[in-house]
Short mmCIF file of C-alpha atoms and ligand atoms in Angstrom, two decimals:
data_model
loop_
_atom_site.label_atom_id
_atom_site.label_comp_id
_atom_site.label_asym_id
_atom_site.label_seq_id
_atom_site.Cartn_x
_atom_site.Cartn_y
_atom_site.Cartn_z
CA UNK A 1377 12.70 49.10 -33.90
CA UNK A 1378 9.47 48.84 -32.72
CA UNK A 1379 5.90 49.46 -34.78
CA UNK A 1380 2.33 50.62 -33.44
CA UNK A 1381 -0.23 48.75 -34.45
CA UNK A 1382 -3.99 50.71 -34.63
CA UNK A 1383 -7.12 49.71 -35.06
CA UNK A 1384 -9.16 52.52 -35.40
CA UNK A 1385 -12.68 53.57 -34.98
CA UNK A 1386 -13.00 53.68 -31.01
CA UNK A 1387 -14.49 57.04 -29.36
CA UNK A 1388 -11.60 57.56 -26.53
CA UNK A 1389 -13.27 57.80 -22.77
CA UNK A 1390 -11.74 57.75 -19.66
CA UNK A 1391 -9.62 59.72 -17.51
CA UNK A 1392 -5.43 59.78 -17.93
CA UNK A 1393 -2.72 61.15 -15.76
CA UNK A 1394 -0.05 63.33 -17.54
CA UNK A 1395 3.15 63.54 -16.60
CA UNK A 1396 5.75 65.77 -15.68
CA UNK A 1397 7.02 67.86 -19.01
CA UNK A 1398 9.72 66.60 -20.95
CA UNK A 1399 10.70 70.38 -21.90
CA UNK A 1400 10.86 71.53 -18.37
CA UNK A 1401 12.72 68.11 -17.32
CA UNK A 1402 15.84 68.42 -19.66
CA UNK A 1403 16.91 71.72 -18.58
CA UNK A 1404 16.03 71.95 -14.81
CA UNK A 1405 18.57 68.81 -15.34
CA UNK A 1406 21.13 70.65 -16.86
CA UNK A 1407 20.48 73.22 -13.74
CA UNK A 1408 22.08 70.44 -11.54
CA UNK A 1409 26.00 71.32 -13.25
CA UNK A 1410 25.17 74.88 -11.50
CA UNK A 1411 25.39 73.62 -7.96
CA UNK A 1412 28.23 71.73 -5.88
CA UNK A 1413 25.10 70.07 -4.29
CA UNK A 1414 22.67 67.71 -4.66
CA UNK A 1415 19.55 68.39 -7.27
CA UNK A 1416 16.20 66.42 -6.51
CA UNK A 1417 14.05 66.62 -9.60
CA UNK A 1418 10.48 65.31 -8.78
CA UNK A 1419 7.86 64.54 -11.15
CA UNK A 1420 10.04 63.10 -13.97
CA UNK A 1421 8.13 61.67 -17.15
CA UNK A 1422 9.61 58.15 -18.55
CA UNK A 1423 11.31 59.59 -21.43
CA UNK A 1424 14.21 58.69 -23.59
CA UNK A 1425 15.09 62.28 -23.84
CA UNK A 1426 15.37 61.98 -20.29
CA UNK A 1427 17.67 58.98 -20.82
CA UNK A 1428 19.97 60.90 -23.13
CA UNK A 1429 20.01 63.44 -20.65
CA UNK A 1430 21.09 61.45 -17.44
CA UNK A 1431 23.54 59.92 -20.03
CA UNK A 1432 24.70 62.81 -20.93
CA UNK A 1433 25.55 64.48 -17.51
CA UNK A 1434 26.64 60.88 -16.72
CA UNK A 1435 29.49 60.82 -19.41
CA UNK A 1436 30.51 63.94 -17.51
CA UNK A 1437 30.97 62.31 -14.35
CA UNK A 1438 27.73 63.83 -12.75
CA UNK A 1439 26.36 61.33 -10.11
CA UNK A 1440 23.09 60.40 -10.75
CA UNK A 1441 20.29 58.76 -8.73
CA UNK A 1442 17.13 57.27 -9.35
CA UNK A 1443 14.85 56.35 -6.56
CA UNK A 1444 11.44 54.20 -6.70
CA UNK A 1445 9.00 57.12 -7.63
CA UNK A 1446 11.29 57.70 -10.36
CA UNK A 1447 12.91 60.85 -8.67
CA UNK A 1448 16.34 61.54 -9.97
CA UNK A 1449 19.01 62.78 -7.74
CA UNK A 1450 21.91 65.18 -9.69
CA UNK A 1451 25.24 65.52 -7.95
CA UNK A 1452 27.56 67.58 -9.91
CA UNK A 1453 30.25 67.44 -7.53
CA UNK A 1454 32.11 64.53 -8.81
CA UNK A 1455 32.22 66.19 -12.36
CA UNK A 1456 35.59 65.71 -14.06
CA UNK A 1457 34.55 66.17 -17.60
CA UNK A 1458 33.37 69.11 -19.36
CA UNK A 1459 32.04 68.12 -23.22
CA UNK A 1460 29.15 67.26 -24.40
CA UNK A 1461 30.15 64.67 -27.87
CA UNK A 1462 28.51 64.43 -30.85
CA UNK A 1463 27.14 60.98 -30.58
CA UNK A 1464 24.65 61.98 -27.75
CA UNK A 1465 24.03 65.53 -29.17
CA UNK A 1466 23.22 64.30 -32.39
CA UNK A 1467 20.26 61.70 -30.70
CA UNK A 1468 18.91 65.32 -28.74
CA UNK A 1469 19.35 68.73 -29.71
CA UNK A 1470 18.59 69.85 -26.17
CA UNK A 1471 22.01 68.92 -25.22
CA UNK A 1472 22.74 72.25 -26.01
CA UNK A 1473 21.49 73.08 -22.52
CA UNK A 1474 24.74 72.59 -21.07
CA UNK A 1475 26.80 74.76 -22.14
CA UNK A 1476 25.45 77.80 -19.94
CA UNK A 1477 25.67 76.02 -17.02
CA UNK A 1478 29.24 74.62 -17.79
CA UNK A 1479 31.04 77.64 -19.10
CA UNK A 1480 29.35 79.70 -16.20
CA UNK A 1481 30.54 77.48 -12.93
CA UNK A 1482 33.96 76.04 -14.78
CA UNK A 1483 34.89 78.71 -16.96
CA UNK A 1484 34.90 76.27 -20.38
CA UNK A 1485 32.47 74.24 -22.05
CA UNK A 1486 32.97 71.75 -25.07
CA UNK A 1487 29.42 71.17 -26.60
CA UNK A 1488 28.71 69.22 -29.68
CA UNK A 1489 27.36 71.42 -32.70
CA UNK A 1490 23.42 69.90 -33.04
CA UNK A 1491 23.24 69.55 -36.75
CA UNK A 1492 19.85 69.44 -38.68
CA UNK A 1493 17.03 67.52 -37.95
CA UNK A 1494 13.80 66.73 -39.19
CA UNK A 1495 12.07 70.16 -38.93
CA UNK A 1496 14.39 72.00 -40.16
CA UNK A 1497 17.95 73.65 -39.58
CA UNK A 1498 17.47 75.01 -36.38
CA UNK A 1499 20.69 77.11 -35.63
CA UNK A 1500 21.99 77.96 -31.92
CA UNK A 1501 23.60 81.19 -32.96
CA UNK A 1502 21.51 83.23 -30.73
CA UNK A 1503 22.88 81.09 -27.62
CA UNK A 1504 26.67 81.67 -28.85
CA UNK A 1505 25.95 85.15 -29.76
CA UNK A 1506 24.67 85.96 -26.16
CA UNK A 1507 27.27 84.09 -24.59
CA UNK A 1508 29.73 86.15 -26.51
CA UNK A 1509 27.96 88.98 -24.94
CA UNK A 1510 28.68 88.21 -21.48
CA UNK A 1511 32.24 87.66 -21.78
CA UNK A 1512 32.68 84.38 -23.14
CA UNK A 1513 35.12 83.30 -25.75
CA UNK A 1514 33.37 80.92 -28.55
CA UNK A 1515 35.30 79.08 -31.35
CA UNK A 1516 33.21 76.81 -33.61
CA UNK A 1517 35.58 74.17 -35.21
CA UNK A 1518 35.33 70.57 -36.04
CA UNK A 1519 32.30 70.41 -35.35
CA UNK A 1520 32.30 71.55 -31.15
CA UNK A 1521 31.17 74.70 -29.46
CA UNK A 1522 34.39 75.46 -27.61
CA UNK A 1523 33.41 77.89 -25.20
CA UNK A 1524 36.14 79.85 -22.61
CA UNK A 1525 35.88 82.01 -19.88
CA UNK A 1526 38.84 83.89 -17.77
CA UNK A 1527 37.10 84.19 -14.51
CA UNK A 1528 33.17 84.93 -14.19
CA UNK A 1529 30.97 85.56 -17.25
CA UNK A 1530 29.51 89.45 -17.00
CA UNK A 1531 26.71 90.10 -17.09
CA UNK A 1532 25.16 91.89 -20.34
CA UNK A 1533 22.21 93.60 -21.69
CA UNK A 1534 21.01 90.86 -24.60
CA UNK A 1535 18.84 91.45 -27.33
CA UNK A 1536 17.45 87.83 -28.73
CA UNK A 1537 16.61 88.39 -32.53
CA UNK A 1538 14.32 86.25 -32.11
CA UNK A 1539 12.47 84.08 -29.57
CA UNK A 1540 14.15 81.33 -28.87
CA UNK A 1541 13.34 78.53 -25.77
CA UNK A 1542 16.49 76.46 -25.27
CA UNK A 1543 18.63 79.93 -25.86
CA UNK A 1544 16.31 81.90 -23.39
CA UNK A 1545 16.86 79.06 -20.49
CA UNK A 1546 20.70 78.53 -21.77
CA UNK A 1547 21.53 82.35 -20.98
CA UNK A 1548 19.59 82.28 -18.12
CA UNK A 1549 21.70 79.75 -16.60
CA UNK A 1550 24.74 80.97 -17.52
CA UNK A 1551 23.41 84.66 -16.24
CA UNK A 1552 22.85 83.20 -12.46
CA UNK A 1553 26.85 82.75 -11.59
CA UNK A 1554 27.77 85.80 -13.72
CA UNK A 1555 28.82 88.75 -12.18
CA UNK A 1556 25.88 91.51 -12.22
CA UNK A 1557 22.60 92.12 -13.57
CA UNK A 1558 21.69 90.30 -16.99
CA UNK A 1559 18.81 91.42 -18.63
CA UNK A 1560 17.20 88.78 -21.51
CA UNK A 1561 15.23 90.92 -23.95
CA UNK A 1562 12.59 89.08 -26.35
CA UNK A 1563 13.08 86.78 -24.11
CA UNK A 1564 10.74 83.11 -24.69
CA UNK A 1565 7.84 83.41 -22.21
CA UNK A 1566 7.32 79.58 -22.23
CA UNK A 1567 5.91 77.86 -19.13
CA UNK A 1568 8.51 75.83 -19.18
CA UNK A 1569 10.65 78.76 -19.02
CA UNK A 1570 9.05 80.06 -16.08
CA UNK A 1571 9.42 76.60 -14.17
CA UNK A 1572 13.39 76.52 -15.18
CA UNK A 1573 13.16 80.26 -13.18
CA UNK A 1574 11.22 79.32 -10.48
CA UNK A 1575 13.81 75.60 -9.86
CA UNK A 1576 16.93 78.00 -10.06
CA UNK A 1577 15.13 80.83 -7.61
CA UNK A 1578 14.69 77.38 -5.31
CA UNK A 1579 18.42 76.96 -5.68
CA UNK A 1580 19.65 80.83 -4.65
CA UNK A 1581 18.98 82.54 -8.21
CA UNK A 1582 17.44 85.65 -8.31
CA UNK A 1583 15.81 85.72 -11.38
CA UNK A 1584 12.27 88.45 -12.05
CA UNK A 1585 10.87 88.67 -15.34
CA UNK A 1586 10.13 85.15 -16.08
CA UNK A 1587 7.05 84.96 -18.12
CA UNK A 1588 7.21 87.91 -19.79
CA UNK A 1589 9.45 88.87 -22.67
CA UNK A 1590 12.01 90.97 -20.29
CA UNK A 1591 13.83 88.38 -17.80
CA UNK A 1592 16.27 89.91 -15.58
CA UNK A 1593 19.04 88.16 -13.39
CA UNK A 1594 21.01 89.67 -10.43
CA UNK A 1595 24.32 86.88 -10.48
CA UNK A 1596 25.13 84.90 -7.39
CA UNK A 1597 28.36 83.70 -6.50
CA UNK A 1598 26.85 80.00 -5.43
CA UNK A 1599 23.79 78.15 -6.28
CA UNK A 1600 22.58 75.37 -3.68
CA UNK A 1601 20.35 72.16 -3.96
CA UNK A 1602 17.16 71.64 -3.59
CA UNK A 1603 13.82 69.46 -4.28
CA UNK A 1604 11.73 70.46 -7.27
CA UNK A 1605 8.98 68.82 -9.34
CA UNK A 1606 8.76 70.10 -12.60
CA UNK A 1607 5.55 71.27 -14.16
CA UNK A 1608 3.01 68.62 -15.79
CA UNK A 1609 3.48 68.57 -19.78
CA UNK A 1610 1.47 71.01 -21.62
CA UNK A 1611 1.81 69.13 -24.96
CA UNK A 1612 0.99 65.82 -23.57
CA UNK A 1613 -1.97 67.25 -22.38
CA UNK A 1614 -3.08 69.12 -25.61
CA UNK A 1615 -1.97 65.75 -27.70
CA UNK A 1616 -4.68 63.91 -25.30
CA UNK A 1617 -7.39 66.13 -25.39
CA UNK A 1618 -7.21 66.58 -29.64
CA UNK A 1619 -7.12 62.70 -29.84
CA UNK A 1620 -10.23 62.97 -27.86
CA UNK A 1621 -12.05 65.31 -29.76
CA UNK A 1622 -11.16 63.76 -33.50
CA UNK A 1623 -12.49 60.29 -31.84
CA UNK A 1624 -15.77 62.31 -30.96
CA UNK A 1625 -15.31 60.78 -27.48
CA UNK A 1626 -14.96 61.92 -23.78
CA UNK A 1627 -12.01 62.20 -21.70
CA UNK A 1628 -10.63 63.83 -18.30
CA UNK A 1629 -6.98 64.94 -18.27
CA UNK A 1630 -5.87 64.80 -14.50
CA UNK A 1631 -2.40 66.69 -13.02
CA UNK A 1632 -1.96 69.21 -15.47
CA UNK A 1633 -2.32 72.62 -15.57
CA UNK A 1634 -4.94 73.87 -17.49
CA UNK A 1635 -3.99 77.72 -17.67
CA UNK A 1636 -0.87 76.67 -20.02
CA UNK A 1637 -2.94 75.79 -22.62
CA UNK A 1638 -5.51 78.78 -23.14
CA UNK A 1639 -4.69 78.79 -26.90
CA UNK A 1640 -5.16 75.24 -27.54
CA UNK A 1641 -8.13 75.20 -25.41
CA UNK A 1642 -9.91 77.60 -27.55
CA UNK A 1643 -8.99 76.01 -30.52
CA UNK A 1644 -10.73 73.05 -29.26
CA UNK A 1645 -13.73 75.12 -28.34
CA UNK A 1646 -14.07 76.21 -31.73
CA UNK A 1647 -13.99 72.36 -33.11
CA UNK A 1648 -16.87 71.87 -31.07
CA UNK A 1649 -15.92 70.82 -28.01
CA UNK A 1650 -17.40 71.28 -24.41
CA UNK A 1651 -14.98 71.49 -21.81
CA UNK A 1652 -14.80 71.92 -18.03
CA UNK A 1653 -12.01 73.27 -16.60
CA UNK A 1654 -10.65 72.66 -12.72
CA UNK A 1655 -7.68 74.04 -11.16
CA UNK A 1656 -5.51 70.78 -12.44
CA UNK A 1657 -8.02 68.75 -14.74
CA UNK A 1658 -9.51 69.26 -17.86
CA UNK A 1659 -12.64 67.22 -19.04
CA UNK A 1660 -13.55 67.36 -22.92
CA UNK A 1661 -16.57 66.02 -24.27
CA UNK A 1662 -17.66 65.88 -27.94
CA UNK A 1663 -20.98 64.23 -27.20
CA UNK A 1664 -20.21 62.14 -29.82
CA UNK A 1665 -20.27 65.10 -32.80
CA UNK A 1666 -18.15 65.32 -35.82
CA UNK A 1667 -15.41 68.15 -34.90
CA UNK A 1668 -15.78 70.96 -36.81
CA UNK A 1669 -12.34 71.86 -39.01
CA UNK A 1670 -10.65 74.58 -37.19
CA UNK A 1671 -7.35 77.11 -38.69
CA UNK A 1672 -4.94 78.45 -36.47
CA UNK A 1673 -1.09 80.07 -37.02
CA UNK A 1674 1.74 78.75 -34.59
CA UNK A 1675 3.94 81.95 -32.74
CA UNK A 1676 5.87 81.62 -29.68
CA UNK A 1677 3.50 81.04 -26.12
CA UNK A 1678 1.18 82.36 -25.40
CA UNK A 1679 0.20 81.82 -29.52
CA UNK A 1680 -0.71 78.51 -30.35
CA UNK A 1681 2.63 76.09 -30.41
CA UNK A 1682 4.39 74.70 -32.96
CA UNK A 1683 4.47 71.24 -31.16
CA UNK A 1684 0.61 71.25 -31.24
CA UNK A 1685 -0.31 71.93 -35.15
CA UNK A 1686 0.28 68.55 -36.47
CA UNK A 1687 -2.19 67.22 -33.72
CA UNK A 1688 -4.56 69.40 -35.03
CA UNK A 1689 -4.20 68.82 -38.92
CA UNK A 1690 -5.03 65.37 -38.08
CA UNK A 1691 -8.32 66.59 -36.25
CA UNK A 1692 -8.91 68.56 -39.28
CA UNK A 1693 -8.53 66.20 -41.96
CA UNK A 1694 -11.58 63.85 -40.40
CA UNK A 1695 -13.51 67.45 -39.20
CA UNK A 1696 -16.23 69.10 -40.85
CA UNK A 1697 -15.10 72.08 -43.52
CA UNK A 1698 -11.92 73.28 -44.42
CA UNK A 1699 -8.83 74.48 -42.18
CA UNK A 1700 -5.87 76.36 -42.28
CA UNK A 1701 -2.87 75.82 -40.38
CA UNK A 1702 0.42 77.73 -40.81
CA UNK A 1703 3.43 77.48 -39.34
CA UNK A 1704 5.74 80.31 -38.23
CA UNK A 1705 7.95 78.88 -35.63
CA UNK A 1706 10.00 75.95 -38.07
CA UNK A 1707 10.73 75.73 -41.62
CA UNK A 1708 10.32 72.22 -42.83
CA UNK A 1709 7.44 70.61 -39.96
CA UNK A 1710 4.45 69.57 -42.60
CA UNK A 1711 6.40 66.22 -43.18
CA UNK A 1712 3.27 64.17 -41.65
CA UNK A 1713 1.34 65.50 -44.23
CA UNK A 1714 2.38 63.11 -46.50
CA UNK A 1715 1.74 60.18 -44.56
CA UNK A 1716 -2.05 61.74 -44.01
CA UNK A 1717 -2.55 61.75 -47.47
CA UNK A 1718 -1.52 58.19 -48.08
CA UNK A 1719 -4.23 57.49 -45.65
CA UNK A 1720 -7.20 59.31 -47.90
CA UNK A 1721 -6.69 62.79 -45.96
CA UNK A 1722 -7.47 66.01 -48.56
CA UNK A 1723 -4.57 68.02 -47.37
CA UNK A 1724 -2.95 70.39 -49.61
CA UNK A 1725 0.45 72.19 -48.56
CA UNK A 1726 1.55 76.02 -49.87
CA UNK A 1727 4.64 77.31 -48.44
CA UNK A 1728 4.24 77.64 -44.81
CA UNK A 1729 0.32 76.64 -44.73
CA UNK A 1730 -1.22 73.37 -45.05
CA UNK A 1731 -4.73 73.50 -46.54
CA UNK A 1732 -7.29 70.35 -44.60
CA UNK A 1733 -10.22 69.66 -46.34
CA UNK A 1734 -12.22 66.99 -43.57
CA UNK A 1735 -12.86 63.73 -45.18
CA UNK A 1736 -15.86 60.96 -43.20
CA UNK A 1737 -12.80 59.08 -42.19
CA UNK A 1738 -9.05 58.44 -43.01
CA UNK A 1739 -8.07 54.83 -44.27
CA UNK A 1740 -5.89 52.92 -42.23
CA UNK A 1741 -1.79 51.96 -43.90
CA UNK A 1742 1.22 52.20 -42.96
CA UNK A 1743 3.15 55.05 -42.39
CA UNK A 1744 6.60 56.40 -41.32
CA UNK A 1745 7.22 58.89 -37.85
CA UNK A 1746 9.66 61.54 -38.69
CA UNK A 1747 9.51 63.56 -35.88
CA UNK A 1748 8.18 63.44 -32.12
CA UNK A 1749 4.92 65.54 -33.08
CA UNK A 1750 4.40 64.01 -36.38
CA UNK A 1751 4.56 60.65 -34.84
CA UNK A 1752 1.62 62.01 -32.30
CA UNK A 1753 -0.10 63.32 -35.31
CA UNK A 1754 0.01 59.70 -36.92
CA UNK A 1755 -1.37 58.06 -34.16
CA UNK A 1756 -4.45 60.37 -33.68
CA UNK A 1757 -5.12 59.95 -37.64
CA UNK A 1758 -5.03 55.86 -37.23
CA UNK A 1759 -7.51 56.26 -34.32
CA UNK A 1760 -9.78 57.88 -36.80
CA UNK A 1761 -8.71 55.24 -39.93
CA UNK A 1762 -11.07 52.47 -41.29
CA UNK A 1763 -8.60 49.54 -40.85
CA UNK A 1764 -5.51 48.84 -39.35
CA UNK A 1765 -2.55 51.57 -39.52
CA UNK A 1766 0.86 50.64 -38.42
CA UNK A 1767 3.14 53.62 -37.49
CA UNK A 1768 6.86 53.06 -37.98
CA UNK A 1769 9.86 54.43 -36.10
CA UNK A 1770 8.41 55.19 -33.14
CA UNK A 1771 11.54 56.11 -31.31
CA UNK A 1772 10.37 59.27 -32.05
CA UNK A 1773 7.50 59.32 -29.98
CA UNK A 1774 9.30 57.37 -27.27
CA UNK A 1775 11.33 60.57 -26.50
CA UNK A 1776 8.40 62.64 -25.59
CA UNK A 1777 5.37 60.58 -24.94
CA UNK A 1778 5.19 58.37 -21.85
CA UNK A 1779 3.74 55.00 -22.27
CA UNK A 1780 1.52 56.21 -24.68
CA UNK A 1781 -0.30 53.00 -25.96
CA UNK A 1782 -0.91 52.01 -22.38
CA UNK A 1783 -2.53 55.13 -21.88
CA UNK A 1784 -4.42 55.01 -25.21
CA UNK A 1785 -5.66 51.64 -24.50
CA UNK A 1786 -6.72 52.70 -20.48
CA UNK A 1787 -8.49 54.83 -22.80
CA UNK A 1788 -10.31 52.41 -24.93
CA UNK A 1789 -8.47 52.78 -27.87
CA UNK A 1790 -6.73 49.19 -29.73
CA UNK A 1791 -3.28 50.10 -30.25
CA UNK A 1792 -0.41 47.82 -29.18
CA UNK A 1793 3.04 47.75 -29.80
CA UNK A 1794 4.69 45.14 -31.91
CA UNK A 1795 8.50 44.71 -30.84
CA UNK A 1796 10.92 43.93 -33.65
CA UNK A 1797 13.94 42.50 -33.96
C1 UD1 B 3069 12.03 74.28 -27.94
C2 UD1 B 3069 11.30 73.01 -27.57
C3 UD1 B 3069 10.58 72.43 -28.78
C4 UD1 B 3069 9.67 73.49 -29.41
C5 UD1 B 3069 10.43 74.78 -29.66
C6 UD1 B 3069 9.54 75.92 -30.12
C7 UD1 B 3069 12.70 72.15 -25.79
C8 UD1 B 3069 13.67 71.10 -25.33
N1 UD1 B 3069 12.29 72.06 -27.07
O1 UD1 B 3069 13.01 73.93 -28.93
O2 UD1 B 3069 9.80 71.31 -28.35
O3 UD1 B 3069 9.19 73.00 -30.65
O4 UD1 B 3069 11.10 75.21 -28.46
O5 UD1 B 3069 8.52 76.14 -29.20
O6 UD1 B 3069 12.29 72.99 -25.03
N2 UD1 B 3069 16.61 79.65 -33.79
C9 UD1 B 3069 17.65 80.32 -34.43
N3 UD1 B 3069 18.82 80.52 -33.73
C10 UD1 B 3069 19.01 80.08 -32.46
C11 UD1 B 3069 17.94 79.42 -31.81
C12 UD1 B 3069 16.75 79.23 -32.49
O7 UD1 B 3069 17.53 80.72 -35.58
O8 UD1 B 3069 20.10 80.28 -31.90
C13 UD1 B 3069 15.31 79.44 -34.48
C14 UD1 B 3069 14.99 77.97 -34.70
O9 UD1 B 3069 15.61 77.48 -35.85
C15 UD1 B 3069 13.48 78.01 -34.81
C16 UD1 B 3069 13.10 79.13 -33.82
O10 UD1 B 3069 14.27 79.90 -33.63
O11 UD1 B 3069 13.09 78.39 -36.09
C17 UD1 B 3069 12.59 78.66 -32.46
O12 UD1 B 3069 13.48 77.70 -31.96
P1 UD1 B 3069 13.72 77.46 -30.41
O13 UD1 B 3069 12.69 78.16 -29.59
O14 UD1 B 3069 15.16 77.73 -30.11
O15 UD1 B 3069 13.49 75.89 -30.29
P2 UD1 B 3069 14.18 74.95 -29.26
O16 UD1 B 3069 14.53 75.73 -28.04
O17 UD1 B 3069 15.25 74.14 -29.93
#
């Protein structure tokens, strides 16, 4: 397992690319069992979610192909295999994205129960429920979702109890072969819902709705291929720009897509920073200030996300005041906390809130990644440590950030990666 080694103390300044987003990657993906044809998905990010993924659809029989610019070509034609097992489910909860598509072009599905992770139990009730809705017949034993169909799904009027992303995209999926007019309410307005939409419309779906809380699809009887680049990563970006502003330093995100980000942006605002905004780049400056501690609640877009706050308590725990953060979204996602602490943050947790009192600056030591944000959050709090801090377990942020030491170092910071044995 590999370590990061930090040594901290640099302002960050430059300008970084961000890449396509890991969240819309995985299920446009899974959008390539929907279609007899070929699926071009452009724009990819280096991810080994995205390697779990192509694994998965590959232990399926799906044909996959990557070309130079990293372009991967689906071709669900050849499939002769219709489970998802345990041993790659367990690695990626997302997996989950395949039953929709599955149950709603063959008529069955086999899909690995995702058990707990990290943050918390995270359930998928609200996808089987639904499902059940349209038709489907779901049986939860030995630990698979064994899902069965006779004929099409139908399509159903479906009431999400609560917002959920993967179950919003999962029903939409399955809705786009079913026979009639589906209507998602509470539906997840995520961007990265809105791209899955937008691929599938590409592909023959006719999907309206997307990006508000009401999404409703007219079934087809056939999807077709096509050539889509998926949107840049919102959280990449965010995780950039907050590193930037903790390090009091100056940096230009380039390919993104600044109008998903409107509550993180203010956020930043509020900590001080000055930014300047283009139609796909964002430029923060700190002009070399202490950021000022901000507080903020995580909700479901367009509220601030959940996959942002841990960025943020690390801003706050080397900011100016005292901050607030509380999270509404997952039960159990303050584990970086700890870690912080060990590194001379003033962080106190109650319930669902963590409590950052700023310190000058954090002391660097090692610490453990438990998660793919957390691990983020790490990083940012060794670029503003006294000292050397080595992060551990960085699989996790292998799934979801691409190269990011390269990109913190093209960004002045001294991090490097130490491969072990
Ligand atoms: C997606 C994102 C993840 C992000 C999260 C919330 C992907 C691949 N991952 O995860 O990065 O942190 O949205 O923005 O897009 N829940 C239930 N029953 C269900 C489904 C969800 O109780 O059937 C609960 C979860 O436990 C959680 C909340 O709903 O408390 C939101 O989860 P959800 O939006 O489903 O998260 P994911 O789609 O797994």
């Amino acid at each position: 397992m590999d370590r990061l080694h930090i040594n901290g103390g640099v302002c960050l300044e430059g300008e970084i690319r961000i890449a396509g987003a890991k969240n819309s990657a995985l299920p446009v993906l899974a959008a390539g069992l929907l279609t007899r044809e070929p699926l071009k998905v452009c724009n990819m990010p280096h991810l080994i979610d995205i390697t779990t993924m192509l694994q998965l659809l590959g232990c399926m029989g799906v044909q996959r192909v990557v070309d130079e610019k990293m372009n991967v070509q689906i071709d669900s034609s050849t499939i002769e295999n219709l489970s998802a097992p345990y041993e790659l489910v367990r690695t990626m909860r997302a997996s989950i994205l395949v039953l929709g598509p599955l149950l709603t072009r063959h008529g069955e599905a086999e899909v690995a129960l995702p058990g707990g992770c990290a943050i918390g139990s995270r359930p998928v009730n609200q996808h089987i429920t639904a499902l059940e809705a349209m038709g489907a017949s779901i049986a939860v034993e030995n630990g698979y979702i064994r899902a069965r169909v006779d004929g099409r799904l139908k399509g159903a009027h479906v009431f999400m109890d609560l917002v959920t992303v993967t179950g919003t995209e999962n029903i939409m999926m399955a809705a786009t072969l079913a026979e009639g007019r589906t209507i998602i309410e509470n539906a997840a307005r995520e961007p990265e819902v809105v791209d899955l939409a937008d691929c599938l419309n590409q592909m023959g779906a006719d999907i309206k709705g997307q990006g508000t809380d009401t999404i409703v699809i007219n079934g087809v009887r056939e999807l077709h291929g096509c050539s889509y680049p998926v949107m840049p990563d919102r959280i990449e970006t965010g995780t950039y720009l907050i590193a930037a502003a903790a390090t009091r330093g100056h940096v230009k995100v380039k390919d993104t897509r600044p109008h998903t980000l409107e509550s993180v942006l203010s956020k930043l605002e509020q900590s001080g920073a000055s930014l300047l905004v283009g139609e796909d780049w964002i430029e923060l400056d700190m002009r070399g200030r202490r950021p000022r501690a901000v507080s903020l609640r995580t909700a479901p877009y367009p509220a601030f996300p959940t996959d942002m706050q841990a960025q943020f308590t690390a801003l706050n725990a080397v900011a100016a005041g005292t901050g607030s953060i509380t999270e509404t979204v997952f039960e159990n996602r303050f584990m970086h906390v700890h870690e912080m602490n060990r590194m001379g943050a003033n962080i106190r947790v109650e319930g669902n809130t963590v409590f950052v009192e700023g310190v000058d600056r954090l002391n660097g030591a090692p610490v453990m990644a438990t998660d793919l944000r957390a691990s983020a959050s790490l990083i940012i709090a060794g670029l503003v440590s006294k000292n050397e801090t080595t992060v551990d377990r960085i699989y996790h942020i292998d799934r979801g950030y691409e190269c990011i030491e390269e990109k913190l170092q093209s960004l002045g910071a001294r991090i490097s990666r130490v491969p072990l044995r």
